Tab-separated table of C-alpha atoms in Angstrom:
chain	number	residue	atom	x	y	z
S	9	UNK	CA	-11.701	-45.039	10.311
S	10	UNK	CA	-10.675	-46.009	6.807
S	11	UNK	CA	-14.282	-44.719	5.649
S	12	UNK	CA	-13.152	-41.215	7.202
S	13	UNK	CA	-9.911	-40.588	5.717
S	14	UNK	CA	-11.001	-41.284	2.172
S	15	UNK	CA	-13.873	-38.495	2.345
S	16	UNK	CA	-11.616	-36.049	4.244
S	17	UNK	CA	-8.973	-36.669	1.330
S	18	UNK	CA	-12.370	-36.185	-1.100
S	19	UNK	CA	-13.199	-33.046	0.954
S	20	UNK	CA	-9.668	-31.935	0.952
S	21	UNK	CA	-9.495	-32.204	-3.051
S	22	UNK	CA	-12.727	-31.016	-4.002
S	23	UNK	CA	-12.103	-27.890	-1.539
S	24	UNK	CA	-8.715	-27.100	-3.229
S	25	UNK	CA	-9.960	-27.908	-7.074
S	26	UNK	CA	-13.209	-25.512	-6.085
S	27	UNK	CA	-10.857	-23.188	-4.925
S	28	UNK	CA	-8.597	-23.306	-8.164
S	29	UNK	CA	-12.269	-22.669	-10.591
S	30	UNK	CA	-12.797	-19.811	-8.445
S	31	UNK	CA	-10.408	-18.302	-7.542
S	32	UNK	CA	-7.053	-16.626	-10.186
S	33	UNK	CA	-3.336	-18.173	-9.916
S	34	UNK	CA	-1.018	-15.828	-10.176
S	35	UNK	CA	0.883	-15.488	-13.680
S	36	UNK	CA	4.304	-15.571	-11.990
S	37	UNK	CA	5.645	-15.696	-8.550
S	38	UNK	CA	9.383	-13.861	-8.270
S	39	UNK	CA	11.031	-15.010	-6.475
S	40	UNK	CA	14.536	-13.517	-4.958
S	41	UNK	CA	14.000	-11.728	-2.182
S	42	UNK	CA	14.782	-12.879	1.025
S	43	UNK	CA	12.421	-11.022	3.781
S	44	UNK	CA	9.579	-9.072	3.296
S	45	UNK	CA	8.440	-7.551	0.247
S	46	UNK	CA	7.630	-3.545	1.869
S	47	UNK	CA	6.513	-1.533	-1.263
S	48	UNK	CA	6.220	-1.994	-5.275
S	49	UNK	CA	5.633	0.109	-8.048
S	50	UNK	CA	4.894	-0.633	-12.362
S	51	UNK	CA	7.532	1.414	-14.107
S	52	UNK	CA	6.430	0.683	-17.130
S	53	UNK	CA	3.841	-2.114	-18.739
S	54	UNK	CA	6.863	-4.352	-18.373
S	55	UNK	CA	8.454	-3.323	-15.517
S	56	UNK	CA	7.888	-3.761	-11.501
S	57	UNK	CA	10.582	-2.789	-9.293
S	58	UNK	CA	9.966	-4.018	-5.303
S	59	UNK	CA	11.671	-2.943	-2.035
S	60	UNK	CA	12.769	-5.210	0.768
S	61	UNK	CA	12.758	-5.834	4.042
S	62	UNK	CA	16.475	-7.709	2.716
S	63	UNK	CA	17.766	-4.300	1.893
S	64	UNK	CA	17.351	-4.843	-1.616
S	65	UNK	CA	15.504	-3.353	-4.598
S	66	UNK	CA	14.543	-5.980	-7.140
S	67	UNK	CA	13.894	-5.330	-11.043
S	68	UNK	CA	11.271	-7.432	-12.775
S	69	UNK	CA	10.084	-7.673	-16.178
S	70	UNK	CA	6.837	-8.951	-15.121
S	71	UNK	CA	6.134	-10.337	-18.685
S	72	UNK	CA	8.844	-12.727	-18.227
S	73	UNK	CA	8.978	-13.009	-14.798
S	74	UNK	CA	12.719	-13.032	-14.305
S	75	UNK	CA	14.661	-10.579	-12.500
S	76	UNK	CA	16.569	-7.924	-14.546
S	77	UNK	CA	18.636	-6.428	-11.691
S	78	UNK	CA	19.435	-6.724	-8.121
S	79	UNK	CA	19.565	-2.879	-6.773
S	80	UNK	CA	22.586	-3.314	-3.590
S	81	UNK	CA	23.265	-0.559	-0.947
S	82	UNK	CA	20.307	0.011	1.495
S	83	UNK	CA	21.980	-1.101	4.917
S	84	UNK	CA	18.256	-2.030	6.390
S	85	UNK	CA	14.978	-2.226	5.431
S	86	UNK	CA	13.656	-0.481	1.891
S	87	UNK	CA	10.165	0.651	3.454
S	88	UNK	CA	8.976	3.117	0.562
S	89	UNK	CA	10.081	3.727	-3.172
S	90	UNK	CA	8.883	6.026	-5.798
S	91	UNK	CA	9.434	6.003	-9.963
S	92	UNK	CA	9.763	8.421	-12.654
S	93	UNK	CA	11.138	7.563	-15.601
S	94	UNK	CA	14.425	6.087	-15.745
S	95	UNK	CA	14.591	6.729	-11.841
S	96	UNK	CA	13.620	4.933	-8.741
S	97	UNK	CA	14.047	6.786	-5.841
S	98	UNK	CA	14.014	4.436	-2.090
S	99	UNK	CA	13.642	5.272	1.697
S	100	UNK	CA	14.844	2.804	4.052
S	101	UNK	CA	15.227	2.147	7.973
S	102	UNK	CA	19.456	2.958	7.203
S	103	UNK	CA	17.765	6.617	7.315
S	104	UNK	CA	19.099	7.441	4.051
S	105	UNK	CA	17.394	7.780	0.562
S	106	UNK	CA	19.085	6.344	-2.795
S	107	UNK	CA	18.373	7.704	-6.090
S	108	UNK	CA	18.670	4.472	-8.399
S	109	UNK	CA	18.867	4.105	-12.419
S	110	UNK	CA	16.978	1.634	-13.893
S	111	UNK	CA	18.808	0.754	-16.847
S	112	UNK	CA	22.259	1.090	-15.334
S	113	UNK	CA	20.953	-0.796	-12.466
S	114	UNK	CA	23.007	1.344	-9.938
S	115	UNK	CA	22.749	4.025	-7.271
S	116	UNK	CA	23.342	7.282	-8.538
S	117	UNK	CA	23.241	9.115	-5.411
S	118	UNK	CA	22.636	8.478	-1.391
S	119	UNK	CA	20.529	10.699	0.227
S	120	UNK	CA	22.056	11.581	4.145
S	121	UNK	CA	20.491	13.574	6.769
S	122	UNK	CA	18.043	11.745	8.301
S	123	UNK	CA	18.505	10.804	12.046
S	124	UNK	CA	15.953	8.076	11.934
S	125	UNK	CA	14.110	5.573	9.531
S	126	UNK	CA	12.030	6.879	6.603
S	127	UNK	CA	8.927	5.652	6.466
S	128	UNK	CA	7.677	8.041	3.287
S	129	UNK	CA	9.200	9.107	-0.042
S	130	UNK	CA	7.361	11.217	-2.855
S	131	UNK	CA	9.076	12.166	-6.187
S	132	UNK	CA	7.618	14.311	-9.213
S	133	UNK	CA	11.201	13.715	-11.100
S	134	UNK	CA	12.196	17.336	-9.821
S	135	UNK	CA	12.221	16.687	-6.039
S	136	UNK	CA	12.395	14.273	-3.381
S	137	UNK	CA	10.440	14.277	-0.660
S	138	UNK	CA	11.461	11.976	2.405
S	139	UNK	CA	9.662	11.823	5.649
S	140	UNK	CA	11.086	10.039	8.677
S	141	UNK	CA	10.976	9.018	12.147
S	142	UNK	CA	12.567	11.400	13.085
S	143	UNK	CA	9.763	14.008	12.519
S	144	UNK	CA	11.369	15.878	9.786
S	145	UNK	CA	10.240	15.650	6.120
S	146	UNK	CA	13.082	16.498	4.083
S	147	UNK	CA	13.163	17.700	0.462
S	148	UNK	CA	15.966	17.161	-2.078
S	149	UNK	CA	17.212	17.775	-5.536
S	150	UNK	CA	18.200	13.971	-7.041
S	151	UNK	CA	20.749	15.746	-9.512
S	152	UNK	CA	22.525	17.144	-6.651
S	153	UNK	CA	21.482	16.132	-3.681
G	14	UNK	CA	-8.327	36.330	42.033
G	15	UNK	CA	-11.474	37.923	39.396
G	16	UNK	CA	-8.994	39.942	37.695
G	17	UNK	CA	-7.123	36.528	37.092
G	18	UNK	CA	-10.360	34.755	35.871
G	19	UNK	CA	-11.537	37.456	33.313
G	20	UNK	CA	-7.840	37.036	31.956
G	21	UNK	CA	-7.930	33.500	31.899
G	22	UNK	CA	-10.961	33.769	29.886
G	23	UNK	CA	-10.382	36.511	27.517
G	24	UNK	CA	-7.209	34.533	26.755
G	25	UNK	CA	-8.866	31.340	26.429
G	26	UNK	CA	-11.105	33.120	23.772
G	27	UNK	CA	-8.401	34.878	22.180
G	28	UNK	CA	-6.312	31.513	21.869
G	29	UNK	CA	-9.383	29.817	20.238
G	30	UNK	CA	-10.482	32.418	18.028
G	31	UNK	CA	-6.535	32.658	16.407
G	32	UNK	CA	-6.675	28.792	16.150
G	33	UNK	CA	-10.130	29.374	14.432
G	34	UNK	CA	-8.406	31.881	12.569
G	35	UNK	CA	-5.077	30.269	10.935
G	36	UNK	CA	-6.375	26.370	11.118
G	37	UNK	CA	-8.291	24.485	8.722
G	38	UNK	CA	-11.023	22.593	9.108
G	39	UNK	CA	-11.918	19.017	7.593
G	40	UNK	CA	-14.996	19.538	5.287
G	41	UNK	CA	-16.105	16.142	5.923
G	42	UNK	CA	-15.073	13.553	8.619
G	43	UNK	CA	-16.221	10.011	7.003
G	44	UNK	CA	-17.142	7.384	9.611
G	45	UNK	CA	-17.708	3.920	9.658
G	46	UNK	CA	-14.957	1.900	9.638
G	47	UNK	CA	-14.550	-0.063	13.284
G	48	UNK	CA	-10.518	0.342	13.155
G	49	UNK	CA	-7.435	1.829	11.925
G	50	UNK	CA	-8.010	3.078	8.237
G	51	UNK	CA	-5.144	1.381	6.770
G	52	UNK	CA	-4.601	2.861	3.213
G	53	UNK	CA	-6.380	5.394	1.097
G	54	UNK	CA	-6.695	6.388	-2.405
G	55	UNK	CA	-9.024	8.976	-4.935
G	56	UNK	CA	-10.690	7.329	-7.749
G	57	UNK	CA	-11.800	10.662	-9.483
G	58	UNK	CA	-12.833	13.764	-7.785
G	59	UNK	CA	-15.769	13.092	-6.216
G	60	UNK	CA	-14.747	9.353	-4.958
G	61	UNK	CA	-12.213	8.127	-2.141
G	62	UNK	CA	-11.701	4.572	-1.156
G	63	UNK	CA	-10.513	3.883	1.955
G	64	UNK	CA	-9.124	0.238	3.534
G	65	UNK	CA	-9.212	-0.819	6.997
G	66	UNK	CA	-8.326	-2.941	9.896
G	67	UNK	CA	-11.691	-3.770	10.116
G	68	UNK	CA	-11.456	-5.787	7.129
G	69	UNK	CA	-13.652	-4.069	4.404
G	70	UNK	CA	-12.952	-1.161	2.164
G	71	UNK	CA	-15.623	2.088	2.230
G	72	UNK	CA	-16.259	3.782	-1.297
G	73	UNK	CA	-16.834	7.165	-0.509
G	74	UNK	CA	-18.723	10.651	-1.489
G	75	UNK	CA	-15.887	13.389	-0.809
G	76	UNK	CA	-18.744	15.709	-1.938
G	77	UNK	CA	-21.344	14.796	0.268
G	78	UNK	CA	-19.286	13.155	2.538
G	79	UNK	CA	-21.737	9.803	2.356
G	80	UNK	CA	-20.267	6.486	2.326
G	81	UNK	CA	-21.285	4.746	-1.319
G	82	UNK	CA	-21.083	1.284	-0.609
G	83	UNK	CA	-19.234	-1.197	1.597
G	84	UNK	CA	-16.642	-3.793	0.193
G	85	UNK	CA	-17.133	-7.066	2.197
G	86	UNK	CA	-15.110	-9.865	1.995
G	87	UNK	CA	-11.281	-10.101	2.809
G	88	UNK	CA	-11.141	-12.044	6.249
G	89	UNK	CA	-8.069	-9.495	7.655
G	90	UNK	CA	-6.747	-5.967	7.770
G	91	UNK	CA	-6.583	-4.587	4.738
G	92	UNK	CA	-2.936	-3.243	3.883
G	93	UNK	CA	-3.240	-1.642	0.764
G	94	UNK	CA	-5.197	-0.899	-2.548
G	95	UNK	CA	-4.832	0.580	-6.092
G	96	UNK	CA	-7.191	1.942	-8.374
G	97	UNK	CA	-7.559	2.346	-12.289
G	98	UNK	CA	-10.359	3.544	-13.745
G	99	UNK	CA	-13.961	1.356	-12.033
G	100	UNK	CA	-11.641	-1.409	-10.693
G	101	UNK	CA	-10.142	-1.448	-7.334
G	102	UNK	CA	-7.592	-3.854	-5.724
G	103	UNK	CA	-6.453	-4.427	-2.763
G	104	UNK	CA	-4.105	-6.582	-0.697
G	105	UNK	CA	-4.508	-8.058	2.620
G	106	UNK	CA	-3.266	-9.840	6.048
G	107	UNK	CA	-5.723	-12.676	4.922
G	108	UNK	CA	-2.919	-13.408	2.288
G	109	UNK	CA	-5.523	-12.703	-0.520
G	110	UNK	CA	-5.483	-9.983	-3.240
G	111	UNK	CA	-9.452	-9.042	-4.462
G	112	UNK	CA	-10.850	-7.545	-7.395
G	113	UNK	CA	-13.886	-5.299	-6.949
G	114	UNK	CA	-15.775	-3.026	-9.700
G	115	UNK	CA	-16.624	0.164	-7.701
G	116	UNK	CA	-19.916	0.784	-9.731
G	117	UNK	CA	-21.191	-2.632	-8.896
G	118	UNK	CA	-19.858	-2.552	-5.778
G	119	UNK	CA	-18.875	-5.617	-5.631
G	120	UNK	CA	-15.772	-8.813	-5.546
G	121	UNK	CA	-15.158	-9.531	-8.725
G	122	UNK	CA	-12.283	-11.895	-8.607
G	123	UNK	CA	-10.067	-13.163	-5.189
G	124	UNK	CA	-6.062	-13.820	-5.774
G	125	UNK	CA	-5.203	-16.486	-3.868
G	126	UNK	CA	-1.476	-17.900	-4.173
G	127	UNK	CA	0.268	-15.797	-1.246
G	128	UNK	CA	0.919	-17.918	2.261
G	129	UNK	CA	1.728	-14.731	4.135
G	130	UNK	CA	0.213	-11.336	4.722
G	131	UNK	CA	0.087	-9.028	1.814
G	132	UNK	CA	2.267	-5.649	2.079
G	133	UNK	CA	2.166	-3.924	-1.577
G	134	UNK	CA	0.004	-3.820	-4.151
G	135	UNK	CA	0.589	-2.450	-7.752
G	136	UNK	CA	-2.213	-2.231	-10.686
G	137	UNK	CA	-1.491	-0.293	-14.182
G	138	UNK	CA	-5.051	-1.274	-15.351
G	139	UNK	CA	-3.164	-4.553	-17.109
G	140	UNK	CA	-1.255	-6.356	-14.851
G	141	UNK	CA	-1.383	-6.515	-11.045
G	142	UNK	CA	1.494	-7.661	-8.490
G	143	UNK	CA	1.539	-8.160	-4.853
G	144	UNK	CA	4.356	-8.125	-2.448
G	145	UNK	CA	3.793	-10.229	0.853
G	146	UNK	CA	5.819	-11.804	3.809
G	147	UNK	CA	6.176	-14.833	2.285
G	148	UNK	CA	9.402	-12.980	0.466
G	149	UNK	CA	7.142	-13.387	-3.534
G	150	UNK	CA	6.422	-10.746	-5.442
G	151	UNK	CA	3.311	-12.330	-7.567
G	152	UNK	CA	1.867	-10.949	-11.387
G	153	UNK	CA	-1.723	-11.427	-11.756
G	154	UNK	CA	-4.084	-11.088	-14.413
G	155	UNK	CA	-7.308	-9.266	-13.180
G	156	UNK	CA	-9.692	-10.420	-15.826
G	157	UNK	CA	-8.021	-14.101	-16.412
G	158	UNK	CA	-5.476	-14.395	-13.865
């Protein structure tokens, strides 16, 4: 009984050091969020910004690995975001859309209409497009919205 | 009850022929996959790369419509993938993020770190992160990670 427990605990460390040689470790793990991570984007080479199922955007300079902001508003889950430029545009299961900056870390605008979740969200840095539950696919200027 | 027929058929024929008429048809319809294609992206203009609930991903010939090779190895669904240039990555439900050079056609490195089902992938040719259910959002290094 002894005899087995010392080569499952062999077993057990050789399988976890082979998996280490093989396999990559992850530079950073961010950590913040508090449900679900639903969709991320790269901004920039610096730069990831991820939606939750927490209702949160997060900001992460992925060279660091710390968070640089903590984007607050989304009432439900942030299923889909897109980025251009300065802007990160989010649809969520609240059934509206936010138009975010990046630097300033806040919501610019909030995007209403919707009578049911979005589930899609394209943005060229002219329009928004949103498409939702509902069956609709809405389209929308982020300047004024 | 003929007079009814005939009309039934010439509108039958009419009906298809305007469908013909204002409807597109799919050049190509790509099989193989065994379940729900999952996520979908272009490589260049001749190349799509589909993943799938079957578990692989399917490089494929939007010319020809021929399937180019077969990426075999995540264990679950796959939930997403990104694509710069010959690499490919993709995130899964087996918690694991893979690596695969599209010319070769094959794995070339497996992330392993995540202890939940990955949702979101990101990859800017540098640096690639992963969101999953465990609530991380994880950088990775594709050539060193």
């Amino acid at each position: 009984m002894g005899y087995v427990y010392w080569v499952s605990v062999f077993f057990f460390l050789f399988r976890r050091t082979r998996a280490d040689f093989w396999n990559s470790e992850s530079l950073h793990t961010l950590r913040g969020h508090t449900s679900t991570v639903r969709c991320l984007k790269m901004s920039d080479s610096s730069t990831a910004i991820s939606g939750s199922r927490d209702t949160t955007l997060r900001v992460w300079d992925i060279k660091t690995g710390l968070c640089k902001n903590v984007l607050v508003g989304h009432q439900a889950s942030v299923r889909c975001l897109e980025i251009k430029g300065d802007i990160v545009v989010s649809g969520s299961y609240d059934t509206t859309a936010r138009v975010w900056s990046i630097s300033e870390g806040r919501c610019l605008r909030t995007l209403s209409g919707h009578f049911s979740q979005i589930y899609a969200i394209a943005f060229d840095g002219t329009r928004i497009a949103t498409g939702s539950l509902d069956t609709s696919v809405r389209i929308w200027d982020p300047n004024n919205g």
